Amino acid sequence: MNFKRTGIGSATKSGLSSGKRTLASHRNSTLVEQEEKRQDLGFGTRINSSYARLINKDGSFNVSRVHASFWHRLNLYHRLITMSWPKFLLLVFAAYMTVNAIFSILYLLAGPEYLKGLPESNTGNRFWGAFFFSAQTLTTVGYGHVSPSGYLTSAIAAFESMIGLLAFALATGLLYGRFSRPIAHVRFSRNAVFGPYLDVNAWMFRIINQRSNQLIDVEVEVSLSQLETKPDGTPFRRYYLLKLERSKVNFFPANWTLVHPITESSPLYGCTPEQLEESDAEFLILLRAVDDTFSQMVHARTSYRADEVLWGRKFRSMVDSKTSGNYSLDMDTFDDTSEVPLNS
Amino acid sequence: MNFKRTGIGSATKSGLSSGKRTLASHRNSTLVEQEEKRQDLGFGTRINSSYARLINKDGSFNVSRVHASFWHRLNLYHRLITMSWPKFLLLVFAAYMTVNAIFSILYLLAGPEYLKGLPESNTGNRFWGAFFFSAQTLTTVGYGHVSPSGYLTSAIAAFESMIGLLAFALATGLLYGRFSRPIAHVRFSRNAVFGPYLDVNAWMFRIINQRSNQLIDVEVEVSLSQLETKPDGTPFRRYYLLKLERSKVNFFPANWTLVHPITESSPLYGCTPEQLEESDAEFLILLRAVDDTFSQMVHARTSYRADEVLWGRKFRSMVDSKTSGNYSLDMDTFDDTSEVPLNS
Amino acid sequence: MNFKRTGIGSATKSGLSSGKRTLASHRNSTLVEQEEKRQDLGFGTRINSSYARLINKDGSFNVSRVHASFWHRLNLYHRLITMSWPKFLLLVFAAYMTVNAIFSILYLLAGPEYLKGLPESNTGNRFWGAFFFSAQTLTTVGYGHVSPSGYLTSAIAAFESMIGLLAFALATGLLYGRFSRPIAHVRFSRNAVFGPYLDVNAWMFRIINQRSNQLIDVEVEVSLSQLETKPDGTPFRRYYLLKLERSKVNFFPANWTLVHPITESSPLYGCTPEQLEESDAEFLILLRAVDDTFSQMVHARTSYRADEVLWGRKFRSMVDSKTSGNYSLDMDTFDDTSEVPLNS
Amino acid sequence: MNFKRTGIGSATKSGLSSGKRTLASHRNSTLVEQEEKRQDLGFGTRINSSYARLINKDGSFNVSRVHASFWHRLNLYHRLITMSWPKFLLLVFAAYMTVNAIFSILYLLAGPEYLKGLPESNTGNRFWGAFFFSAQTLTTVGYGHVSPSGYLTSAIAAFESMIGLLAFALATGLLYGRFSRPIAHVRFSRNAVFGPYLDVNAWMFRIINQRSNQLIDVEVEVSLSQLETKPDGTPFRRYYLLKLERSKVNFFPANWTLVHPITESSPLYGCTPEQLEESDAEFLILLRAVDDTFSQMVHARTSYRADEVLWGRKFRSMVDSKTSGNYSLDMDTFDDTSEVPLNS
């Protein structure tokens, strides 16, 4: 972005070249330059320790809203796509029952005598007869042992079968949307660890792809967020991008341990467990990858708080010793760590 | 792009190496170099002040066309996807009624006596009988209390049910396309403000994600467009990319104030409200993000004209003071600003 | 790509460090370095003038294959998605008729007496009766005035209705695929022109978006391909990337003239119309953009041969003078050029 | 990534600035710097020669898991999308039969007398009668010569037709997902070759697009993986990114030979066939491209082991000499190589 301020000086007609001192007195601002270099992930600096963690374990954010409009909060499609399968199927079933109930009442109001073939009997029987006729119309089964006659009943039935078609179309779209939605089923280790790494120490965590579909071009960004104090004593939140020994891999067939080596340039250099806890530290993880099956971008997020970091431990190897002739990983050992002295 | 002009000199067969002075007399052109550095967003330099704003508040462009072909103007799929829901549903209903009316006329022309089970009576009754039979065929309900007989009527019914299937397929695709279409429901503050920022002043506006689905990797580009005058007096439109204090965030869980600090390198340096208005200034905003639910790119556009910029004001905090223990935003305060003296 | 050859020297076990002179005698090759700098678009250097143009006007390539396997040549889905609408609809109708004909023969072979309600008469009548029953089963209309009885006929009907469901599902997918397929309806000017540009000359062509859906982040790459002669006299094809005055715009609401200024660094510097024709020159255009409605990448390709380039002409303005108060373009003037003397 | 450690020094409240020597004793670690430069594709360094190849010929990875949860191993949608067409269609048919069998048993349990029109006879007949009624309900054909009566049977039928609709919706989504799934049908040459290239030698392989849909912006990455020995004698796996003469092309209409020239900077410099075999070498290929029909990213992977590399050979031209007037490729000659002396 080579921005060149060349044009405005010659803009004599619009008069922009006169009265140059109206808005700003300083030619350059070192405060602005400092601010431009500051890391910010989008949370802002005002979130202090009285709040809970920034990113929940499942990757959602800890920000709520009041006075949002009903429709914006509802966000129907998003909800129908992201709700759990049992909830979704129950909702579909409930909607099916409700629509049938409404139409069966309409048929009864139009006159049960216009539903030819309906067993004549008491009101309860009639309702269920109309209900099942409605179901046969909505699903377009249409056996025909009960059939509409008369303008009104025929019109309701014609309308209901159209509604049935559209509802079917909707269900198709929702099911496809739910299935094809790109999700990275990446498992993050329960804890992060502080352990020795080469001739220094490092902050580390481990990930693995839980699914059989491959992830490729996997990229991980780790940020450290902690409370600091301004010269005037007011606390504010700072963000540091942590440099990883390796932040991108082409393939992700096995487990991957992410390593932030604690050299002098690290914001964690010389930090103790107590200091980490006091500063309300939170490690924010953002993972981007490409799902190989559908060539879709997928994302995963999580965070580790100070109390989820184990000191003086390292991750155990996941290679399954009992299996031979093939590179095999034991998923049960994914979260396992063992004690190890830190480099001094 | 290391472009090397190495080959053409040796191209003796094609004769390109002789008569080198035919097309250009100057070896290098400073005018060309200047032109290459000029910002252009795609609107060109000829749009002058007699026209309305370049980008409407809703993000559409203020350019119209004459003599475009009917089909290019129609652009059916695009229209069916982007029209409002009430309009779309009305259109589906109208199409359903029309197709049924057409087929019911065809059945009557083929002979109402070939629709077995049709109540025999006057023409009006017959039409509605054929209409409801058509509806039962189109939706593939097919009760069967009315059924086709004879070659022609059976053929029409077989054709209609095929049409019904395809129409259904179409509706499914349209509904899915409408729902899954990636839109960034980003709300832009009603006004932009000129206010103090650190030790200088800044031009600022505020955005927030209105939906519950998260946006990530949000990137904003702000350009200033204004009329200037060539040395010969003809007005032309110039575009400046405005440098933002921060133009990208990883996460977008809360509100975000975009800040263009007015230092010496800014085209707004030393500008007064009157000059801004006179130069027909318009701030053009382009936002790119990734919708986290479907990992789709989404875009949003808007613009602020000179009269939509408030001088000497700043945005009020949206943090809801009544809520505690959670980071909560009050959506009602999104557009609120308060007066504040500018830095001199 | 900082490639460091650090590891192989210490690989004593695998023995790679001994006998280093087996494969290559030269330490560095200037021929290799030259070759790496050469432009290549993927066509190779052997395509000579006896062949037709590289890229057809519609963007397809002029390369054919022999001995490709039937299935790879067929590529059913790709064909069904890209064929014209009339062809597609005719194919759907033909498939519907064929499947019904096959099943009606199966019903007759299983015994027409098992189709209850079939009008008993001659073989012709029976075939059409079975045909219409098949249509009612395939589309799942199922009036029921004709119904299957007996194991075999019932089984065929049960199988046919399942096939009907799957065919319907297929049609839905194909219709959605056809509609939602991302295509850039970009119109390229019929001719490219050589005309004056600032104080030099330039090679130019013009594009416009024909549809009402917006394209954003539009990027254009122009390459020149021409035949040259090796020192030993054999002709070979070279490719030059042409530097554009502006190769990317954020918005594309109006027409856009792409300009390659012919300065000393251009491969066209000092070129005459005759030389261009003799060298079998072809300008290859590749356009990338994002469709704003669906946030999908779209591509367009075309090419201009030497005889499609007009010398000493420029494009006429498309701004409609009859319309006022709005920026309006006259699509009829898109290809219009006017004579103009070249800069010398 | 300009990481600046500026903030932590002033964080006096959180106490991070005191006790700096707790975690790390070295200011900078050369071991860490070396490690950061090491290539890694995501396989790790511990995979030794007792295992099979890293990437199979079809692009899948040679890593297995034990103790993975049932649901993560199942991954239903991924399986249904990637299984072969015969297997998929057989599965659909089997599911159809199974569901019908289950519902026909339910109808018999509810009482066969509630299925009006069912031919009264022995149990076997009854089962098939219920089975075919179930099929007519599931597919929503609903002839009506058999129809449900009574609460329970009607309710089962209403439920079954709803299930039928959802199953249909599912099938639609699966068929669309299978068809529209982006796959690069790129054919890799059976063998890679070591042959002369300009004035040096080179490691080469050849690719071609097998389908009629075009691939554009094709990018290839080649890595060499081989076993080496640490100073202490333990074997470990190293990865080298191989520099290609050309790693990206805009268009891919014909065959493309990928060339890694063996200059002094290549890890293969001075390598013999025996050394390559001994070091358990494997060439890992990753291809990225954009499918032009749907503007989707596609990927392809494969690998060549030492015994799949031919020494002293080059690929034969694929240009079909029998065809004239058009650039034509003979697919049968794709894997053909001919002997040629290496450059010394």
mmCIF file with all atom_site columns, N, CA and C in Angstrom, chain C residues 192-235:
data_model
loop_
_atom_site.group_PDB
_atom_site.id
_atom_site.type_symbol
_atom_site.label_atom_id
_atom_site.label_alt_id
_atom_site.label_comp_id
_atom_site.label_asym_id
_atom_site.label_entity_id
_atom_site.label_seq_id
_atom_site.pdbx_PDB_ins_code
_atom_site.Cartn_x
_atom_site.Cartn_y
_atom_site.Cartn_z
_atom_site.occupancy
_atom_site.B_iso_or_equiv
_atom_site.pdbx_formal_charge
_atom_site.auth_seq_id
_atom_site.auth_comp_id
_atom_site.auth_asym_id
_atom_site.auth_atom_id
_atom_site.pdbx_PDB_model_num
ATOM 1   N N  . ALA C 1 192 ? -9.661  -5.128  -30.233 1.00 0.00 ? 192 ALA C N  1
ATOM 2   C CA . ALA C 1 192 ? -8.736  -4.341  -29.426 1.00 0.00 ? 192 ALA C CA 1
ATOM 3   C C  . ALA C 1 192 ? -8.236  -3.211  -30.320 1.00 0.00 ? 192 ALA C C  1
ATOM 4   N N  . VAL C 1 193 ? -7.719  -2.135  -29.729 1.00 0.00 ? 193 VAL C N  1
ATOM 5   C CA . VAL C 1 193 ? -7.232  -1.016  -30.554 1.00 0.00 ? 193 VAL C CA 1
ATOM 6   C C  . VAL C 1 193 ? -5.804  -0.630  -30.167 1.00 0.00 ? 193 VAL C C  1
ATOM 7   N N  . PHE C 1 194 ? -5.084  -0.098  -31.152 1.00 0.00 ? 194 PHE C N  1
ATOM 8   C CA . PHE C 1 194 ? -3.839  0.606   -30.892 1.00 0.00 ? 194 PHE C CA 1
ATOM 9   C C  . PHE C 1 194 ? -4.150  2.086   -31.031 1.00 0.00 ? 194 PHE C C  1
ATOM 10  N N  . GLY C 1 195 ? -3.995  2.843   -29.974 1.00 0.00 ? 195 GLY C N  1
ATOM 11  C CA . GLY C 1 195 ? -4.337  4.254   -30.074 1.00 0.00 ? 195 GLY C CA 1
ATOM 12  C C  . GLY C 1 195 ? -3.456  5.087   -29.167 1.00 0.00 ? 195 GLY C C  1
ATOM 13  N N  . PRO C 1 196 ? -3.587  6.421   -29.254 1.00 0.00 ? 196 PRO C N  1
ATOM 14  C CA . PRO C 1 196 ? -2.775  7.285   -28.407 1.00 0.00 ? 196 PRO C CA 1
ATOM 15  C C  . PRO C 1 196 ? -3.235  7.204   -26.961 1.00 0.00 ? 196 PRO C C  1
ATOM 16  N N  . TYR C 1 197 ? -2.286  7.330   -26.025 1.00 0.00 ? 197 TYR C N  1
ATOM 17  C CA . TYR C 1 197 ? -2.608  7.287   -24.598 1.00 0.00 ? 197 TYR C CA 1
ATOM 18  C C  . TYR C 1 197 ? -1.629  8.204   -23.888 1.00 0.00 ? 197 TYR C C  1
ATOM 19  N N  . LEU C 1 198 ? -2.103  9.268   -23.292 1.00 0.00 ? 198 LEU C N  1
ATOM 20  C CA . LEU C 1 198 ? -1.255  10.294  -22.686 1.00 0.00 ? 198 LEU C CA 1
ATOM 21  C C  . LEU C 1 198 ? -0.222  10.736  -23.737 1.00 0.00 ? 198 LEU C C  1
ATOM 22  N N  . ASP C 1 199 ? 1.098   10.648  -23.441 1.00 0.00 ? 199 ASP C N  1
ATOM 23  C CA . ASP C 1 199 ? 2.084   11.086  -24.433 1.00 0.00 ? 199 ASP C CA 1
ATOM 24  C C  . ASP C 1 199 ? 2.723   9.922   -25.191 1.00 0.00 ? 199 ASP C C  1
ATOM 25  N N  . VAL C 1 200 ? 2.187   8.698   -25.024 1.00 0.00 ? 200 VAL C N  1
ATOM 26  C CA . VAL C 1 200 ? 2.676   7.548   -25.799 1.00 0.00 ? 200 VAL C CA 1
ATOM 27  C C  . VAL C 1 200 ? 1.486   6.922   -26.545 1.00 0.00 ? 200 VAL C C  1
ATOM 28  N N  . ASN C 1 201 ? 1.681   5.717   -27.073 1.00 0.00 ? 201 ASN C N  1
ATOM 29  C CA . ASN C 1 201 ? 0.571   4.954   -27.622 1.00 0.00 ? 201 ASN C CA 1
ATOM 30  C C  . ASN C 1 201 ? 0.302   3.777   -26.706 1.00 0.00 ? 201 ASN C C  1
ATOM 31  N N  . ALA C 1 202 ? -0.828  3.095   -26.905 1.00 0.00 ? 202 ALA C N  1
ATOM 32  C CA . ALA C 1 202 ? -1.168  1.974   -26.036 1.00 0.00 ? 202 ALA C CA 1
ATOM 33  C C  . ALA C 1 202 ? -2.014  0.976   -26.793 1.00 0.00 ? 202 ALA C C  1
ATOM 34  N N  . TRP C 1 203 ? -1.919  -0.287  -26.330 1.00 0.00 ? 203 TRP C N  1
ATOM 35  C CA . TRP C 1 203 ? -2.807  -1.331  -26.832 1.00 0.00 ? 203 TRP C CA 1
ATOM 36  C C  . TRP C 1 203 ? -3.942  -1.435  -25.821 1.00 0.00 ? 203 TRP C C  1
ATOM 37  N N  . MET C 1 204 ? -5.206  -1.372  -26.295 1.00 0.00 ? 204 MET C N  1
ATOM 38  C CA . MET C 1 204 ? -6.336  -1.271  -25.367 1.00 0.00 ? 204 MET C CA 1
ATOM 39  C C  . MET C 1 204 ? -7.500  -2.165  -25.783 1.00 0.00 ? 204 MET C C  1
ATOM 40  N N  . PHE C 1 205 ? -8.248  -2.638  -24.799 1.00 0.00 ? 205 PHE C N  1
ATOM 41  C CA . PHE C 1 205 ? -9.549  -3.227  -25.108 1.00 0.00 ? 205 PHE C CA 1
ATOM 42  C C  . PHE C 1 205 ? -10.507 -2.849  -23.992 1.00 0.00 ? 205 PHE C C  1
ATOM 43  N N  . ARG C 1 206 ? -11.790 -3.142  -24.174 1.00 0.00 ? 206 ARG C N  1
ATOM 44  C CA . ARG C 1 206 ? -12.792 -2.642  -23.236 1.00 0.00 ? 206 ARG C CA 1
ATOM 45  C C  . ARG C 1 206 ? -13.659 -3.791  -22.748 1.00 0.00 ? 206 ARG C C  1
ATOM 46  N N  . ILE C 1 207 ? -14.036 -3.749  -21.479 1.00 0.00 ? 207 ILE C N  1
ATOM 47  C CA . ILE C 1 207 ? -14.934 -4.783  -20.943 1.00 0.00 ? 207 ILE C CA 1
ATOM 48  C C  . ILE C 1 207 ? -16.081 -4.140  -20.182 1.00 0.00 ? 207 ILE C C  1
ATOM 49  N N  . ILE C 1 208 ? -17.171 -4.884  -20.056 1.00 0.00 ? 208 ILE C N  1
ATOM 50  C CA . ILE C 1 208 ? -18.307 -4.431  -19.244 1.00 0.00 ? 208 ILE C CA 1
ATOM 51  C C  . ILE C 1 208 ? -19.006 -5.661  -18.674 1.00 0.00 ? 208 ILE C C  1
ATOM 52  N N  . ASN C 1 209 ? -19.593 -5.513  -17.488 1.00 0.00 ? 209 ASN C N  1
ATOM 53  C CA . ASN C 1 209 ? -20.378 -6.571  -16.874 1.00 0.00 ? 209 ASN C CA 1
ATOM 54  C C  . ASN C 1 209 ? -21.786 -6.508  -17.447 1.00 0.00 ? 209 ASN C C  1
ATOM 55  N N  . GLN C 1 210 ? -22.229 -7.599  -18.081 1.00 0.00 ? 210 GLN C N  1
ATOM 56  C CA . GLN C 1 210 ? -23.538 -7.575  -18.747 1.00 0.00 ? 210 GLN C CA 1
ATOM 57  C C  . GLN C 1 210 ? -24.689 -7.790  -17.786 1.00 0.00 ? 210 GLN C C  1
ATOM 58  N N  . ARG C 1 211 ? -24.425 -8.368  -16.629 1.00 0.00 ? 211 ARG C N  1
ATOM 59  C CA . ARG C 1 211 ? -25.487 -8.728  -15.705 1.00 0.00 ? 211 ARG C CA 1
ATOM 60  C C  . ARG C 1 211 ? -25.722 -7.672  -14.638 1.00 0.00 ? 211 ARG C C  1
ATOM 61  N N  . SER C 1 212 ? -26.834 -7.790  -13.959 1.00 0.00 ? 212 SER C N  1
ATOM 62  C CA . SER C 1 212 ? -27.136 -6.849  -12.893 1.00 0.00 ? 212 SER C CA 1
ATOM 63  C C  . SER C 1 212 ? -26.470 -7.242  -11.578 1.00 0.00 ? 212 SER C C  1
ATOM 64  N N  . ASN C 1 213 ? -26.009 -8.502  -11.437 1.00 0.00 ? 213 ASN C N  1
ATOM 65  C CA . ASN C 1 213 ? -25.253 -8.813  -10.219 1.00 0.00 ? 213 ASN C CA 1
ATOM 66  C C  . ASN C 1 213 ? -23.847 -8.222  -10.330 1.00 0.00 ? 213 ASN C C  1
ATOM 67  N N  . GLN C 1 214 ? -23.392 -7.605  -9.262  1.00 0.00 ? 214 GLN C N  1
ATOM 68  C CA . GLN C 1 214 ? -22.129 -6.893  -9.273  1.00 0.00 ? 214 GLN C CA 1
ATOM 69  C C  . GLN C 1 214 ? -20.922 -7.830  -9.219  1.00 0.00 ? 214 GLN C C  1
ATOM 70  N N  . LEU C 1 215 ? -19.870 -7.443  -9.898  1.00 0.00 ? 215 LEU C N  1
ATOM 71  C CA . LEU C 1 215 ? -18.577 -8.104  -9.753  1.00 0.00 ? 215 LEU C CA 1
ATOM 72  C C  . LEU C 1 215 ? -17.655 -7.179  -8.964  1.00 0.00 ? 215 LEU C C  1
ATOM 73  N N  . ILE C 1 216 ? -16.912 -7.715  -8.018  1.00 0.00 ? 216 ILE C N  1
ATOM 74  C CA . ILE C 1 216 ? -15.963 -6.894  -7.268  1.00 0.00 ? 216 ILE C CA 1
ATOM 75  C C  . ILE C 1 216 ? -14.587 -7.533  -7.320  1.00 0.00 ? 216 ILE C C  1
ATOM 76  N N  . ASP C 1 217 ? -13.576 -6.746  -6.923  1.00 0.00 ? 217 ASP C N  1
ATOM 77  C CA . ASP C 1 217 ? -12.181 -7.217  -6.947  1.00 0.00 ? 217 ASP C CA 1
ATOM 78  C C  . ASP C 1 217 ? -11.817 -7.846  -8.286  1.00 0.00 ? 217 ASP C C  1
ATOM 79  N N  . VAL C 1 218 ? -12.089 -7.123  -9.352  1.00 0.00 ? 218 VAL C N  1
ATOM 80  C CA . VAL C 1 218 ? -11.858 -7.630  -10.709 1.00 0.00 ? 218 VAL C CA 1
ATOM 81  C C  . VAL C 1 218 ? -10.380 -7.461  -11.068 1.00 0.00 ? 218 VAL C C  1
ATOM 82  N N  . GLU C 1 219 ? -9.780  -8.541  -11.573 1.00 0.00 ? 219 GLU C N  1
ATOM 83  C CA . GLU C 1 219 ? -8.364  -8.563  -11.892 1.00 0.00 ? 219 GLU C CA 1
ATOM 84  C C  . GLU C 1 219 ? -8.188  -9.089  -13.309 1.00 0.00 ? 219 GLU C C  1
ATOM 85  N N  . VAL C 1 220 ? -7.363  -8.423  -14.106 1.00 0.00 ? 220 VAL C N  1
ATOM 86  C CA . VAL C 1 220 ? -7.170  -8.841  -15.492 1.00 0.00 ? 220 VAL C CA 1
ATOM 87  C C  . VAL C 1 220 ? -5.689  -9.084  -15.762 1.00 0.00 ? 220 VAL C C  1
ATOM 88  N N  . GLU C 1 221 ? -5.395  -10.195 -16.453 1.00 0.00 ? 221 GLU C N  1
ATOM 89  C CA . GLU C 1 221 ? -4.032  -10.496 -16.861 1.00 0.00 ? 221 GLU C CA 1
ATOM 90  C C  . GLU C 1 221 ? -4.013  -10.610 -18.375 1.00 0.00 ? 221 GLU C C  1
ATOM 91  N N  . VAL C 1 222 ? -3.090  -9.892  -19.016 1.00 0.00 ? 222 VAL C N  1
ATOM 92  C CA . VAL C 1 222 ? -2.993  -9.956  -20.472 1.00 0.00 ? 222 VAL C CA 1
ATOM 93  C C  . VAL C 1 222 ? -1.615  -10.475 -20.851 1.00 0.00 ? 222 VAL C C  1
ATOM 94  N N  . SER C 1 223 ? -1.592  -11.499 -21.688 1.00 0.00 ? 223 SER C N  1
ATOM 95  C CA . SER C 1 223 ? -0.325  -12.026 -22.175 1.00 0.00 ? 223 SER C CA 1
ATOM 96  C C  . SER C 1 223 ? -0.294  -11.942 -23.693 1.00 0.00 ? 223 SER C C  1
ATOM 97  N N  . LEU C 1 224 ? 0.902   -11.739 -24.218 1.00 0.00 ? 224 LEU C N  1
ATOM 98  C CA . LEU C 1 224 ? 1.110   -11.739 -25.659 1.00 0.00 ? 224 LEU C CA 1
ATOM 99  C C  . LEU C 1 224 ? 1.837   -13.030 -26.012 1.00 0.00 ? 224 LEU C C  1
ATOM 100 N N  . SER C 1 225 ? 1.304   -13.744 -26.973 1.00 0.00 ? 225 SER C N  1
ATOM 101 C CA . SER C 1 225 ? 1.966   -14.962 -27.439 1.00 0.00 ? 225 SER C CA 1
ATOM 102 C C  . SER C 1 225 ? 2.355   -14.754 -28.887 1.00 0.00 ? 225 SER C C  1
ATOM 103 N N  . GLN C 1 226 ? 3.639   -15.026 -29.233 1.00 0.00 ? 226 GLN C N  1
ATOM 104 C CA . GLN C 1 226 ? 4.009   -14.923 -30.643 1.00 0.00 ? 226 GLN C CA 1
ATOM 105 C C  . GLN C 1 226 ? 5.126   -15.888 -30.983 1.00 0.00 ? 226 GLN C C  1
ATOM 106 N N  . LEU C 1 227 ? 5.235   -16.176 -32.281 1.00 0.00 ? 227 LEU C N  1
ATOM 107 C CA . LEU C 1 227 ? 6.273   -17.093 -32.769 1.00 0.00 ? 227 LEU C CA 1
ATOM 108 C C  . LEU C 1 227 ? 7.587   -16.356 -32.908 1.00 0.00 ? 227 LEU C C  1
ATOM 109 N N  . GLU C 1 228 ? 8.663   -16.956 -32.432 1.00 0.00 ? 228 GLU C N  1
ATOM 110 C CA . GLU C 1 228 ? 9.989   -16.399 -32.630 1.00 0.00 ? 228 GLU C CA 1
ATOM 111 C C  . GLU C 1 228 ? 10.891  -17.503 -33.170 1.00 0.00 ? 228 GLU C C  1
ATOM 112 N N  . THR C 1 229 ? 12.129  -17.157 -33.477 1.00 0.00 ? 229 THR C N  1
ATOM 113 C CA . THR C 1 229 ? 13.023  -18.144 -34.091 1.00 0.00 ? 229 THR C CA 1
ATOM 114 C C  . THR C 1 229 ? 14.253  -18.356 -33.224 1.00 0.00 ? 229 THR C C  1
ATOM 115 N N  . LYS C 1 230 ? 14.557  -19.603 -32.957 1.00 0.00 ? 230 LYS C N  1
ATOM 116 C CA . LYS C 1 230 ? 15.775  -19.922 -32.225 1.00 0.00 ? 230 LYS C CA 1
ATOM 117 C C  . LYS C 1 230 ? 16.990  -19.620 -33.100 1.00 0.00 ? 230 LYS C C  1
ATOM 118 N N  . PRO C 1 231 ? 18.184  -19.479 -32.502 1.00 0.00 ? 231 PRO C N  1
ATOM 119 C CA . PRO C 1 231 ? 19.407  -19.264 -33.292 1.00 0.00 ? 231 PRO C CA 1
ATOM 120 C C  . PRO C 1 231 ? 19.578  -20.287 -34.409 1.00 0.00 ? 231 PRO C C  1
ATOM 121 N N  . ASP C 1 232 ? 19.099  -21.542 -34.181 1.00 0.00 ? 232 ASP C N  1
ATOM 122 C CA . ASP C 1 232 ? 19.263  -22.566 -35.216 1.00 0.00 ? 232 ASP C CA 1
ATOM 123 C C  . ASP C 1 232 ? 18.134  -22.534 -36.249 1.00 0.00 ? 232 ASP C C  1
ATOM 124 N N  . GLY C 1 233 ? 17.242  -21.557 -36.154 1.00 0.00 ? 233 GLY C N  1
ATOM 125 C CA . GLY C 1 233 ? 16.223  -21.399 -37.189 1.00 0.00 ? 233 GLY C CA 1
ATOM 126 C C  . GLY C 1 233 ? 14.885  -22.047 -36.910 1.00 0.00 ? 233 GLY C C  1
ATOM 127 N N  . THR C 1 234 ? 14.788  -22.895 -35.847 1.00 0.00 ? 234 THR C N  1
ATOM 128 C CA . THR C 1 234 ? 13.494  -23.531 -35.568 1.00 0.00 ? 234 THR C CA 1
ATOM 129 C C  . THR C 1 234 ? 12.564  -22.536 -34.873 1.00 0.00 ? 234 THR C C  1
ATOM 130 N N  . PRO C 1 235 ? 11.321  -22.472 -35.320 1.00 0.00 ? 235 PRO C N  1
ATOM 131 C CA . PRO C 1 235 ? 10.387  -21.536 -34.696 1.00 0.00 ? 235 PRO C CA 1
ATOM 132 C C  . PRO C 1 235 ? 9.901   -22.071 -33.352 1.00 0.00 ? 235 PRO C C  1
#
